[in-house]
Amino acid sequence: MSEPTGGVVELDHVTKTYDGGVTALDDVSLTVADGDLLAVVGASGSGKSTLLHLMGTLDRPTSGTVRVAGERVDTLGDRALSVLRARRIGFVFQQSHLADRQAAVRNVETGLLYAGVPRRRRETLALEALDRVGLAHRAGHLPHQLSGGERQRVGIARALVTSPAVVLADEPTGALDSVTGAAVVDLFRALNATGVTIVVITHDQELAASLPRRVTLRDGRVVADERAVAVGGAKEADR
Amino acid sequence: MRISLLDLLRIAVGGVTARLTRAALSVLGIAIGVATLVAVTGIPASGQQALLAELSRLGTDLLEVSARPAQSDDVATFPAESVAMAGRVGPVTGVSAVANTQASVRRSDVADESSGVGVAVLAARDDLLGTVDAELADGRYLDAAVDGFPTVVLGAQAARWLGITRLPDDGPGPQVLIGDRWFAVVGVLEPARLVPAIDQAALVGWPAAEQYLGFDGRPSVLYVTARENAIEDVRAVLPATVSPELPGLVAVSRPSDALLAKRQTETTFSGLFVGLAGVALLVGGIGVANTMIVSVLERRGEIGLRRSLGATRGHVRAQFLTEAVLLSGAGGFLGVLLGAAGTVVYVLARGWPVVLPPAAAGLGLAGAVVVGVVAGLYPAVRAARLPPTEALASA
Ligand SMILES: Nc1ncnc2c1ncn2[C@@H]1O[C@H](COP(=O)(O)OP(=O)(O)OP(=O)(O)O)[C@@H](O)[C@H]1O
Ligand SMILES: [Mg+2]
């Protein structure tokens, strides 16, 4: 049993082997510190999504321990994990998964539905979250009235609305053109500046390179964990 | 974390209305089943009400006393004085009688003419009409002025068979051949609701039957009216009163009971119809289950998203179960309306009073909800069991 190191998410000697026998993660130890903006890069199949799912308690490790906000998740049941996901973790996916017939603000409110926030407070919080992603003026729009980038921002607002300890984004720019994608990454950077901890998976090396911390996976192992000392400057290897 | 019922309902309404055509079809399936259920209970209830109203108009104070033959080829009759004896029973308010003369009736003397086949020639007392509550359609009934002459009154069915449903306003009336003698038709009866046997009879006066048809004056059926509250007592003493020697061969029946029983079988839908309604509801339920299963398959992305937003397995299960119940509940509601409308149309077309048992509506709605729960359970459990990562991956 390992001691908590104070990170928002801590993986300690985590291995994930799927039923088919594929070891997607192999003895990974990684700590996401409060205030991190962390890019996860690696070839397709290297285990990035698996890593994110374990961090987000959507799946359980085959061995090793996962802590979220200091709490060991392997001992938690479905209800407790759900509370954790509802309150401490925000997910952003490649598809924005918006409900077609609901206005942007209602879609953001969905993020509060399972967090026990009373109905009357939801709209205020949702509008605040939309404001944070620069979409206050689109609150009443339906998804089909929004651009792809705007839809993704609504998805990000939905992840932010509970003020989670960490936002986990799996290729949030994957379905966007490079300019729009860059704008989303800019948004992450801006949010990070206000104290939001973000883990973002990306295939775009350039985008990844522009972020303060970069973890590289290969065949389920962490092969690099680098921090930028200064924007555009030299990078210092962490390990 | 619990979510409020209102939130649950909103999610479910959103899920159902997002695929409106499909939802409407499964709602319709349930509605047809429930409508059938409501109609097969509402229509008989209305028919029953109509029957009770009819019976209270016709009265239930009439008893029919008939004799069973001691041997199969005997003609069963009562003593001639049985009419007077029955009249002496305290609560009895009226007695009349008919007797089968065994004569045959024909429209004309053309050989092998068959128009009168099936018509019984009965000697009838002058007070028969009042006692059995039958009415004249045309002409007059037998009375002291004509009952000694060869005159005849035809029951409704007998009149149709003989082709004499109307009598000329003036001039000589039609005649029929009874035995080998011509009888003048002086009256035609309306259908007798309580005593259908009279419908198929040609009624001849008591004295005329004795004079022209060799009738021995012994009645074969007595019609007895009695005070309603004493009717069962009268029924009990009648056999020994009218046939002191052979009371065991006397059958006493109450024509209103017979009518009730007959009409009940006519208006009560058989188990077949109820079964049909059940099958329709079952098929509706299968429709809902199918809709929900397809829905769960299509909405894996949504399920994954909700799980990532903190929905428990229970939340997902409750959501899909609620959607199924919403579909079937809406179907039940629509079905009650359709069934009630159908019942009203059918019942009014028959001139019956409209009776819509609230229990039928309640049962229909409850049945629909139960069907919804059963139909939704499997899809809901499947949705809940879906691992979040798998749900997200397949989206
Ligand atoms: N549910 C699963 N069952 C079996 N094997 C799986 C499952 N999910 C992923 N894998 C396997 O685990 C490995 C890592 O998958 P993962 O999705 O984490 O990769 P990734 O780095 O996200 O790839 P990509 O960049 O293509 O999204 C792959 O070899 C994949 O085939
Ligand atoms: Mg992936």
PDB file of N, CA and C in Angstrom, chain B residues 69-156:
ATOM      1  N   PRO B  69     -94.663 -34.333 -19.644  1.00  0.00           N
ATOM      2  CA  PRO B  69     -95.437 -35.558 -19.897  1.00  0.00           C
ATOM      3  C   PRO B  69     -94.891 -36.710 -19.064  1.00  0.00           C
ATOM      4  N   ALA B  70     -95.797 -37.537 -18.551  1.00  0.00           N
ATOM      5  CA  ALA B  70     -95.374 -38.689 -17.758  1.00  0.00           C
ATOM      6  C   ALA B  70     -94.670 -39.706 -18.651  1.00  0.00           C
ATOM      7  N   GLN B  71     -95.229 -39.914 -19.857  1.00  0.00           N
ATOM      8  CA  GLN B  71     -94.555 -40.740 -20.854  1.00  0.00           C
ATOM      9  C   GLN B  71     -94.209 -39.840 -22.042  1.00  0.00           C
ATOM     10  N   SER B  72     -93.252 -40.260 -22.805  1.00  0.00           N
ATOM     11  CA  SER B  72     -92.746 -39.342 -23.814  1.00  0.00           C
ATOM     12  C   SER B  72     -93.803 -38.962 -24.856  1.00  0.00           C
ATOM     13  N   ASP B  73     -94.749 -39.876 -25.163  1.00  0.00           N
ATOM     14  CA  ASP B  73     -95.720 -39.510 -26.190  1.00  0.00           C
ATOM     15  C   ASP B  73     -97.027 -38.977 -25.597  1.00  0.00           C
ATOM     16  N   ASP B  74     -97.050 -38.822 -24.291  1.00  0.00           N
ATOM     17  CA  ASP B  74     -98.228 -38.209 -23.662  1.00  0.00           C
ATOM     18  C   ASP B  74     -98.315 -36.737 -23.998  1.00  0.00           C
ATOM     19  N   VAL B  75     -99.520 -36.218 -24.014  1.00  0.00           N
ATOM     20  CA  VAL B  75     -99.684 -34.772 -24.050  1.00  0.00           C
ATOM     21  C   VAL B  75     -99.905 -34.343 -22.606  1.00  0.00           C
ATOM     22  N   ALA B  76     -98.983 -33.500 -22.116  1.00  0.00           N
ATOM     23  CA  ALA B  76     -99.056 -33.143 -20.706  1.00  0.00           C
ATOM     24  C   ALA B  76    -100.027 -31.991 -20.506  1.00  0.00           C
ATOM     25  N   THR B  77    -100.989 -32.181 -19.640  1.00  0.00           N
ATOM     26  CA  THR B  77    -101.963 -31.120 -19.375  1.00  0.00           C
ATOM     27  C   THR B  77    -102.274 -31.074 -17.887  1.00  0.00           C
ATOM     28  N   PHE B  78    -102.929 -29.987 -17.499  1.00  0.00           N
ATOM     29  CA  PHE B  78    -103.395 -29.841 -16.128  1.00  0.00           C
ATOM     30  C   PHE B  78    -104.901 -30.047 -16.112  1.00  0.00           C
ATOM     31  N   PRO B  79    -105.434 -30.310 -14.927  1.00  0.00           N
ATOM     32  CA  PRO B  79    -106.893 -30.392 -14.821  1.00  0.00           C
ATOM     33  C   PRO B  79    -107.525 -29.062 -15.225  1.00  0.00           C
ATOM     34  N   ALA B  80    -108.756 -29.132 -15.745  1.00  0.00           N
ATOM     35  CA  ALA B  80    -109.428 -27.914 -16.203  1.00  0.00           C
ATOM     36  C   ALA B  80    -109.587 -26.909 -15.068  1.00  0.00           C
ATOM     37  N   GLU B  81    -109.721 -27.429 -13.819  1.00  0.00           N
ATOM     38  CA  GLU B  81    -109.970 -26.508 -12.707  1.00  0.00           C
ATOM     39  C   GLU B  81    -108.683 -25.914 -12.138  1.00  0.00           C
ATOM     40  N   SER B  82    -107.499 -26.289 -12.728  1.00  0.00           N
ATOM     41  CA  SER B  82    -106.226 -25.806 -12.171  1.00  0.00           C
ATOM     42  C   SER B  82    -106.116 -24.284 -12.222  1.00  0.00           C
ATOM     43  N   VAL B  83    -106.729 -23.667 -13.235  1.00  0.00           N
ATOM     44  CA  VAL B  83    -106.643 -22.209 -13.346  1.00  0.00           C
ATOM     45  C   VAL B  83    -107.294 -21.554 -12.126  1.00  0.00           C
ATOM     46  N   ALA B  84    -108.487 -22.054 -11.790  1.00  0.00           N
ATOM     47  CA  ALA B  84    -109.198 -21.498 -10.647  1.00  0.00           C
ATOM     48  C   ALA B  84    -108.438 -21.776  -9.349  1.00  0.00           C
ATOM     49  N   MET B  85    -107.823 -22.973  -9.257  1.00  0.00           N
ATOM     50  CA  MET B  85    -107.101 -23.318  -8.028  1.00  0.00           C
ATOM     51  C   MET B  85    -105.869 -22.428  -7.847  1.00  0.00           C
ATOM     52  N   ALA B  86    -105.177 -22.186  -8.938  1.00  0.00           N
ATOM     53  CA  ALA B  86    -104.009 -21.312  -8.843  1.00  0.00           C
ATOM     54  C   ALA B  86    -104.439 -19.913  -8.417  1.00  0.00           C
ATOM     55  N   GLY B  87    -105.571 -19.479  -8.898  1.00  0.00           N
ATOM     56  CA  GLY B  87    -106.058 -18.141  -8.569  1.00  0.00           C
ATOM     57  C   GLY B  87    -106.395 -17.992  -7.100  1.00  0.00           C
ATOM     58  N   ARG B  88    -106.607 -19.129  -6.401  1.00  0.00           N
ATOM     59  CA  ARG B  88    -106.969 -19.037  -4.987  1.00  0.00           C
ATOM     60  C   ARG B  88    -105.746 -18.906  -4.081  1.00  0.00           C
ATOM     61  N   VAL B  89    -104.529 -19.097  -4.628  1.00  0.00           N
ATOM     62  CA  VAL B  89    -103.308 -18.914  -3.816  1.00  0.00           C
ATOM     63  C   VAL B  89    -103.205 -17.432  -3.458  1.00  0.00           C
ATOM     64  N   GLY B  90    -102.967 -17.166  -2.185  1.00  0.00           N
ATOM     65  CA  GLY B  90    -103.074 -15.794  -1.665  1.00  0.00           C
ATOM     66  C   GLY B  90    -102.424 -14.696  -2.496  1.00  0.00           C
ATOM     67  N   PRO B  91    -101.094 -14.700  -2.654  1.00  0.00           N
ATOM     68  CA  PRO B  91    -100.427 -13.562  -3.313  1.00  0.00           C
ATOM     69  C   PRO B  91    -100.630 -13.516  -4.826  1.00  0.00           C
ATOM     70  N   VAL B  92    -101.337 -14.494  -5.395  1.00  0.00           N
ATOM     71  CA  VAL B  92    -101.490 -14.521  -6.852  1.00  0.00           C
ATOM     72  C   VAL B  92    -102.406 -13.390  -7.300  1.00  0.00           C
ATOM     73  N   THR B  93    -101.954 -12.650  -8.302  1.00  0.00           N
ATOM     74  CA  THR B  93    -102.730 -11.501  -8.764  1.00  0.00           C
ATOM     75  C   THR B  93    -103.408 -11.760 -10.098  1.00  0.00           C
ATOM     76  N   GLY B  94    -102.983 -12.801 -10.788  1.00  0.00           N
ATOM     77  CA  GLY B  94    -103.636 -13.080 -12.063  1.00  0.00           C
ATOM     78  C   GLY B  94    -103.229 -14.456 -12.568  1.00  0.00           C
ATOM     79  N   VAL B  95    -104.140 -15.134 -13.259  1.00  0.00           N
ATOM     80  CA  VAL B  95    -103.814 -16.432 -13.845  1.00  0.00           C
ATOM     81  C   VAL B  95    -104.399 -16.464 -15.241  1.00  0.00           C
ATOM     82  N   SER B  96    -103.631 -16.932 -16.180  1.00  0.00           N
ATOM     83  CA  SER B  96    -104.182 -17.188 -17.493  1.00  0.00           C
ATOM     84  C   SER B  96    -103.609 -18.505 -17.977  1.00  0.00           C
ATOM     85  N   ALA B  97    -104.089 -18.993 -19.128  1.00  0.00           N
ATOM     86  CA  ALA B  97    -103.633 -20.304 -19.581  1.00  0.00           C
ATOM     87  C   ALA B  97    -103.729 -20.429 -21.085  1.00  0.00           C
ATOM     88  N   VAL B  98    -102.911 -21.299 -21.612  1.00  0.00           N
ATOM     89  CA  VAL B  98    -103.042 -21.708 -23.009  1.00  0.00           C
ATOM     90  C   VAL B  98    -103.036 -23.226 -23.034  1.00  0.00           C
ATOM     91  N   ALA B  99    -103.538 -23.776 -24.129  1.00  0.00           N
ATOM     92  CA  ALA B  99    -103.513 -25.224 -24.284  1.00  0.00           C
ATOM     93  C   ALA B  99    -103.190 -25.533 -25.728  1.00  0.00           C
ATOM     94  N   ASN B 100    -102.351 -26.528 -25.922  1.00  0.00           N
ATOM     95  CA  ASN B 100    -102.014 -26.899 -27.295  1.00  0.00           C
ATOM     96  C   ASN B 100    -103.114 -27.788 -27.861  1.00  0.00           C
ATOM     97  N   THR B 101    -103.704 -27.336 -28.964  1.00  0.00           N
ATOM     98  CA  THR B 101    -104.818 -28.101 -29.546  1.00  0.00           C
ATOM     99  C   THR B 101    -104.318 -29.169 -30.497  1.00  0.00           C
ATOM    100  N   GLN B 102    -103.051 -29.208 -30.801  1.00  0.00           N
ATOM    101  CA  GLN B 102    -102.446 -30.147 -31.750  1.00  0.00           C
ATOM    102  C   GLN B 102    -102.965 -29.966 -33.168  1.00  0.00           C
ATOM    103  N   ALA B 103    -103.744 -28.909 -33.398  1.00  0.00           N
ATOM    104  CA  ALA B 103    -104.248 -28.670 -34.751  1.00  0.00           C
ATOM    105  C   ALA B 103    -103.153 -28.012 -35.576  1.00  0.00           C
ATOM    106  N   SER B 104    -103.317 -28.072 -36.917  1.00  0.00           N
ATOM    107  CA  SER B 104    -102.330 -27.415 -37.771  1.00  0.00           C
ATOM    108  C   SER B 104    -102.996 -26.224 -38.452  1.00  0.00           C
ATOM    109  N   VAL B 105    -102.162 -25.299 -38.911  1.00  0.00           N
ATOM    110  CA  VAL B 105    -102.703 -24.097 -39.528  1.00  0.00           C
ATOM    111  C   VAL B 105    -102.045 -23.898 -40.884  1.00  0.00           C
ATOM    112  N   ARG B 106    -102.867 -23.456 -41.863  1.00  0.00           N
ATOM    113  CA  ARG B 106    -102.341 -23.185 -43.195  1.00  0.00           C
ATOM    114  C   ARG B 106    -102.929 -21.883 -43.706  1.00  0.00           C
ATOM    115  N   ARG B 107    -102.186 -21.269 -44.635  1.00  0.00           N
ATOM    116  CA  ARG B 107    -102.635 -20.004 -45.211  1.00  0.00           C
ATOM    117  C   ARG B 107    -103.796 -20.234 -46.182  1.00  0.00           C
ATOM    118  N   SER B 108    -103.755 -21.385 -46.900  1.00  0.00           N
ATOM    119  CA  SER B 108    -104.791 -21.660 -47.898  1.00  0.00           C
ATOM    120  C   SER B 108    -105.013 -23.162 -47.960  1.00  0.00           C
ATOM    121  N   ASP B 109    -105.968 -23.592 -48.773  1.00  0.00           N
ATOM    122  CA  ASP B 109    -106.236 -25.020 -48.851  1.00  0.00           C
ATOM    123  C   ASP B 109    -105.463 -25.699 -49.975  1.00  0.00           C
ATOM    124  N   VAL B 110    -104.495 -24.947 -50.580  1.00  0.00           N
ATOM    125  CA  VAL B 110    -103.642 -25.566 -51.590  1.00  0.00           C
ATOM    126  C   VAL B 110    -102.862 -26.703 -50.924  1.00  0.00           C
ATOM    127  N   ALA B 111    -102.853 -27.862 -51.627  1.00  0.00           N
ATOM    128  CA  ALA B 111    -102.232 -29.051 -51.034  1.00  0.00           C
ATOM    129  C   ALA B 111    -100.747 -28.812 -50.738  1.00  0.00           C
ATOM    130  N   ASP B 112    -100.243 -29.520 -49.768  1.00  0.00           N
ATOM    131  CA  ASP B 112     -98.852 -29.462 -49.287  1.00  0.00           C
ATOM    132  C   ASP B 112     -98.286 -28.046 -49.187  1.00  0.00           C
ATOM    133  N   GLU B 113     -99.093 -27.178 -48.735  1.00  0.00           N
ATOM    134  CA  GLU B 113     -98.609 -25.826 -48.492  1.00  0.00           C
ATOM    135  C   GLU B 113     -97.924 -25.815 -47.122  1.00  0.00           C
ATOM    136  N   SER B 114     -96.773 -25.160 -47.030  1.00  0.00           N
ATOM    137  CA  SER B 114     -95.998 -25.303 -45.793  1.00  0.00           C
ATOM    138  C   SER B 114     -95.895 -24.011 -44.988  1.00  0.00           C
ATOM    139  N   SER B 115     -96.679 -22.972 -45.334  1.00  0.00           N
ATOM    140  CA  SER B 115     -96.495 -21.682 -44.666  1.00  0.00           C
ATOM    141  C   SER B 115     -96.779 -21.742 -43.170  1.00  0.00           C
ATOM    142  N   GLY B 116     -97.627 -22.690 -42.744  1.00  0.00           N
ATOM    143  CA  GLY B 116     -97.990 -22.730 -41.334  1.00  0.00           C
ATOM    144  C   GLY B 116     -97.151 -23.683 -40.511  1.00  0.00           C
ATOM    145  N   VAL B 117     -96.158 -24.320 -41.164  1.00  0.00           N
ATOM    146  CA  VAL B 117     -95.322 -25.254 -40.413  1.00  0.00           C
ATOM    147  C   VAL B 117     -94.588 -24.497 -39.300  1.00  0.00           C
ATOM    148  N   GLY B 118     -94.633 -25.017 -38.108  1.00  0.00           N
ATOM    149  CA  GLY B 118     -93.964 -24.360 -37.000  1.00  0.00           C
ATOM    150  C   GLY B 118     -94.912 -23.526 -36.165  1.00  0.00           C
ATOM    151  N   VAL B 119     -96.096 -23.257 -36.691  1.00  0.00           N
ATOM    152  CA  VAL B 119     -97.044 -22.466 -35.920  1.00  0.00           C
ATOM    153  C   VAL B 119     -97.894 -23.411 -35.068  1.00  0.00           C
ATOM    154  N   ALA B 120     -97.944 -23.166 -33.763  1.00  0.00           N
ATOM    155  CA  ALA B 120     -98.762 -23.992 -32.878  1.00  0.00           C
ATOM    156  C   ALA B 120    -100.126 -23.328 -32.706  1.00  0.00           C
ATOM    157  N   VAL B 121    -101.160 -24.110 -32.810  1.00  0.00           N
ATOM    158  CA  VAL B 121    -102.501 -23.558 -32.578  1.00  0.00           C
ATOM    159  C   VAL B 121    -102.819 -23.747 -31.098  1.00  0.00           C
ATOM    160  N   LEU B 122    -102.906 -22.629 -30.377  1.00  0.00           N
ATOM    161  CA  LEU B 122    -103.157 -22.690 -28.938  1.00  0.00           C
ATOM    162  C   LEU B 122    -104.550 -22.165 -28.635  1.00  0.00           C
ATOM    163  N   ALA B 123    -105.208 -22.885 -27.740  1.00  0.00           N
ATOM    164  CA  ALA B 123    -106.406 -22.295 -27.160  1.00  0.00           C
ATOM    165  C   ALA B 123    -105.922 -21.312 -26.100  1.00  0.00           C
ATOM    166  N   ALA B 124    -106.435 -20.095 -26.142  1.00  0.00           N
ATOM    167  CA  ALA B 124    -105.928 -19.091 -25.204  1.00  0.00           C
ATOM    168  C   ALA B 124    -107.084 -18.428 -24.493  1.00  0.00           C
ATOM    169  N   ARG B 125    -106.895 -18.152 -23.208  1.00  0.00           N
ATOM    170  CA  ARG B 125    -107.936 -17.462 -22.457  1.00  0.00           C
ATOM    171  C   ARG B 125    -107.913 -15.979 -22.798  1.00  0.00           C
ATOM    172  N   ASP B 126    -109.067 -15.349 -22.584  1.00  0.00           N
ATOM    173  CA  ASP B 126    -109.204 -13.949 -22.976  1.00  0.00           C
ATOM    174  C   ASP B 126    -108.280 -13.015 -22.186  1.00  0.00           C
ATOM    175  N   ASP B 127    -107.846 -13.480 -20.972  1.00  0.00           N
ATOM    176  CA  ASP B 127    -107.013 -12.594 -20.146  1.00  0.00           C
ATOM    177  C   ASP B 127    -105.517 -12.834 -20.349  1.00  0.00           C
ATOM    178  N   LEU B 128    -105.150 -13.602 -21.387  1.00  0.00           N
ATOM    179  CA  LEU B 128    -103.730 -13.945 -21.601  1.00  0.00           C
ATOM    180  C   LEU B 128    -102.857 -12.703 -21.814  1.00  0.00           C
ATOM    181  N   LEU B 129    -103.351 -11.825 -22.678  1.00  0.00           N
ATOM    182  CA  LEU B 129    -102.542 -10.668 -23.067  1.00  0.00           C
ATOM    183  C   LEU B 129    -102.123  -9.821 -21.869  1.00  0.00           C
ATOM    184  N   GLY B 130    -103.097  -9.560 -21.006  1.00  0.00           N
ATOM    185  CA  GLY B 130    -102.803  -8.738 -19.824  1.00  0.00           C
ATOM    186  C   GLY B 130    -101.874  -9.465 -18.875  1.00  0.00           C
ATOM    187  N   THR B 131    -102.016 -10.760 -18.756  1.00  0.00           N
ATOM    188  CA  THR B 131    -101.219 -11.503 -17.787  1.00  0.00           C
ATOM    189  C   THR B 131     -99.746 -11.578 -18.198  1.00  0.00           C
ATOM    190  N   VAL B 132     -99.496 -11.832 -19.494  1.00  0.00           N
ATOM    191  CA  VAL B 132     -98.093 -11.974 -19.908  1.00  0.00           C
ATOM    192  C   VAL B 132     -97.526 -10.663 -20.450  1.00  0.00           C
ATOM    193  N   ASP B 133     -98.323  -9.591 -20.390  1.00  0.00           N
ATOM    194  CA  ASP B 133     -97.812  -8.284 -20.784  1.00  0.00           C
ATOM    195  C   ASP B 133     -97.438  -8.231 -22.267  1.00  0.00           C
ATOM    196  N   ALA B 134     -98.265  -8.857 -23.103  1.00  0.00           N
ATOM    197  CA  ALA B 134     -98.019  -8.775 -24.546  1.00  0.00           C
ATOM    198  C   ALA B 134     -98.922  -7.696 -25.134  1.00  0.00           C
ATOM    199  N   GLU B 135     -98.537  -7.195 -26.324  1.00  0.00           N
ATOM    200  CA  GLU B 135     -99.324  -6.104 -26.900  1.00  0.00           C
ATOM    201  C   GLU B 135     -99.747  -6.415 -28.322  1.00  0.00           C
ATOM    202  N   LEU B 136    -100.857  -5.798 -28.728  1.00  0.00           N
ATOM    203  CA  LEU B 136    -101.367  -5.968 -30.081  1.00  0.00           C
ATOM    204  C   LEU B 136    -100.612  -5.077 -31.058  1.00  0.00           C
ATOM    205  N   ALA B 137    -100.286  -5.641 -32.227  1.00  0.00           N
ATOM    206  CA  ALA B 137     -99.714  -4.815 -33.286  1.00  0.00           C
ATOM    207  C   ALA B 137    -100.829  -4.278 -34.175  1.00  0.00           C
ATOM    208  N   ASP B 138    -101.858  -5.074 -34.312  1.00  0.00           N
ATOM    209  CA  ASP B 138    -102.950  -4.679 -35.206  1.00  0.00           C
ATOM    210  C   ASP B 138    -104.217  -5.448 -34.808  1.00  0.00           C
ATOM    211  N   GLY B 139    -105.388  -4.906 -35.112  1.00  0.00           N
ATOM    212  CA  GLY B 139    -106.654  -5.603 -34.884  1.00  0.00           C
ATOM    213  C   GLY B 139    -107.056  -5.635 -33.420  1.00  0.00           C
ATOM    214  N   ARG B 140    -107.661  -6.741 -33.005  1.00  0.00           N
ATOM    215  CA  ARG B 140    -108.170  -6.864 -31.647  1.00  0.00           C
ATOM    216  C   ARG B 140    -107.735  -8.189 -31.065  1.00  0.00           C
ATOM    217  N   TYR B 141    -107.936  -8.331 -29.752  1.00  0.00           N
ATOM    218  CA  TYR B 141    -107.637  -9.619 -29.137  1.00  0.00           C
ATOM    219  C   TYR B 141    -108.955 -10.365 -28.919  1.00  0.00           C
ATOM    220  N   LEU B 142    -108.830 -11.624 -28.523  1.00  0.00           N
ATOM    221  CA  LEU B 142    -110.011 -12.450 -28.252  1.00  0.00           C
ATOM    222  C   LEU B 142    -110.744 -11.892 -27.033  1.00  0.00           C
ATOM    223  N   ASP B 143    -112.055 -11.837 -27.119  1.00  0.00           N
ATOM    224  CA  ASP B 143    -112.831 -11.459 -25.945  1.00  0.00           C
ATOM    225  C   ASP B 143    -114.170 -12.187 -26.010  1.00  0.00           C
ATOM    226  N   ALA B 144    -115.016 -11.910 -25.071  1.00  0.00           N
ATOM    227  CA  ALA B 144    -116.285 -12.643 -24.971  1.00  0.00           C
ATOM    228  C   ALA B 144    -117.108 -12.542 -26.260  1.00  0.00           C
ATOM    229  N   ALA B 145    -116.911 -11.456 -27.001  1.00  0.00           N
ATOM    230  CA  ALA B 145    -117.711 -11.265 -28.210  1.00  0.00           C
ATOM    231  C   ALA B 145    -117.315 -12.223 -29.328  1.00  0.00           C
ATOM    232  N   VAL B 146    -116.033 -12.592 -29.384  1.00  0.00           N
ATOM    233  CA  VAL B 146    -115.584 -13.407 -30.525  1.00  0.00           C
ATOM    234  C   VAL B 146    -115.010 -14.756 -30.138  1.00  0.00           C
ATOM    235  N   ASP B 147    -114.805 -15.010 -28.825  1.00  0.00           N
ATOM    236  CA  ASP B 147    -114.034 -16.207 -28.489  1.00  0.00           C
ATOM    237  C   ASP B 147    -114.783 -17.507 -28.721  1.00  0.00           C
ATOM    238  N   GLY B 148    -116.094 -17.403 -29.050  1.00  0.00           N
ATOM    239  CA  GLY B 148    -116.822 -18.616 -29.356  1.00  0.00           C
ATOM    240  C   GLY B 148    -116.913 -18.885 -30.846  1.00  0.00           C
ATOM    241  N   PHE B 149    -116.381 -17.938 -31.634  1.00  0.00           N
ATOM    242  CA  PHE B 149    -116.447 -18.054 -33.099  1.00  0.00           C
ATOM    243  C   PHE B 149    -115.107 -18.461 -33.668  1.00  0.00           C
ATOM    244  N   PRO B 150    -115.090 -18.936 -34.879  1.00  0.00           N
ATOM    245  CA  PRO B 150    -113.793 -19.306 -35.491  1.00  0.00           C
ATOM    246  C   PRO B 150    -112.956 -18.073 -35.846  1.00  0.00           C
ATOM    247  N   THR B 151    -112.420 -17.497 -34.831  1.00  0.00           N
ATOM    248  CA  THR B 151    -111.539 -16.340 -35.020  1.00  0.00           C
ATOM    249  C   THR B 151    -110.182 -16.674 -34.425  1.00  0.00           C
ATOM    250  N   VAL B 152    -109.129 -16.007 -34.906  1.00  0.00           N
ATOM    251  CA  VAL B 152    -107.771 -16.329 -34.451  1.00  0.00           C
ATOM    252  C   VAL B 152    -106.940 -15.042 -34.362  1.00  0.00           C
ATOM    253  N   VAL B 153    -106.055 -15.017 -33.357  1.00  0.00           N
ATOM    254  CA  VAL B 153    -105.081 -13.925 -33.224  1.00  0.00           C
ATOM    255  C   VAL B 153    -103.694 -14.536 -33.414  1.00  0.00           C
ATOM    256  N   LEU B 154    -102.864 -13.903 -34.241  1.00  0.00           N
ATOM    257  CA  LEU B 154    -101.557 -14.482 -34.568  1.00  0.00           C
ATOM    258  C   LEU B 154    -100.428 -13.838 -33.759  1.00  0.00           C
ATOM    259  N   GLY B 155     -99.529 -14.684 -33.246  1.00  0.00           N
ATOM    260  CA  GLY B 155     -98.309 -14.173 -32.635  1.00  0.00           C
ATOM    261  C   GLY B 155     -97.420 -13.541 -33.708  1.00  0.00           C
ATOM    262  N   ALA B 156     -96.460 -12.736 -33.298  1.00  0.00           N
ATOM    263  CA  ALA B 156     -95.663 -11.947 -34.244  1.00  0.00           C
ATOM    264  C   ALA B 156     -94.944 -12.822 -35.277  1.00  0.00           C
TER     265      ALA B 156
END
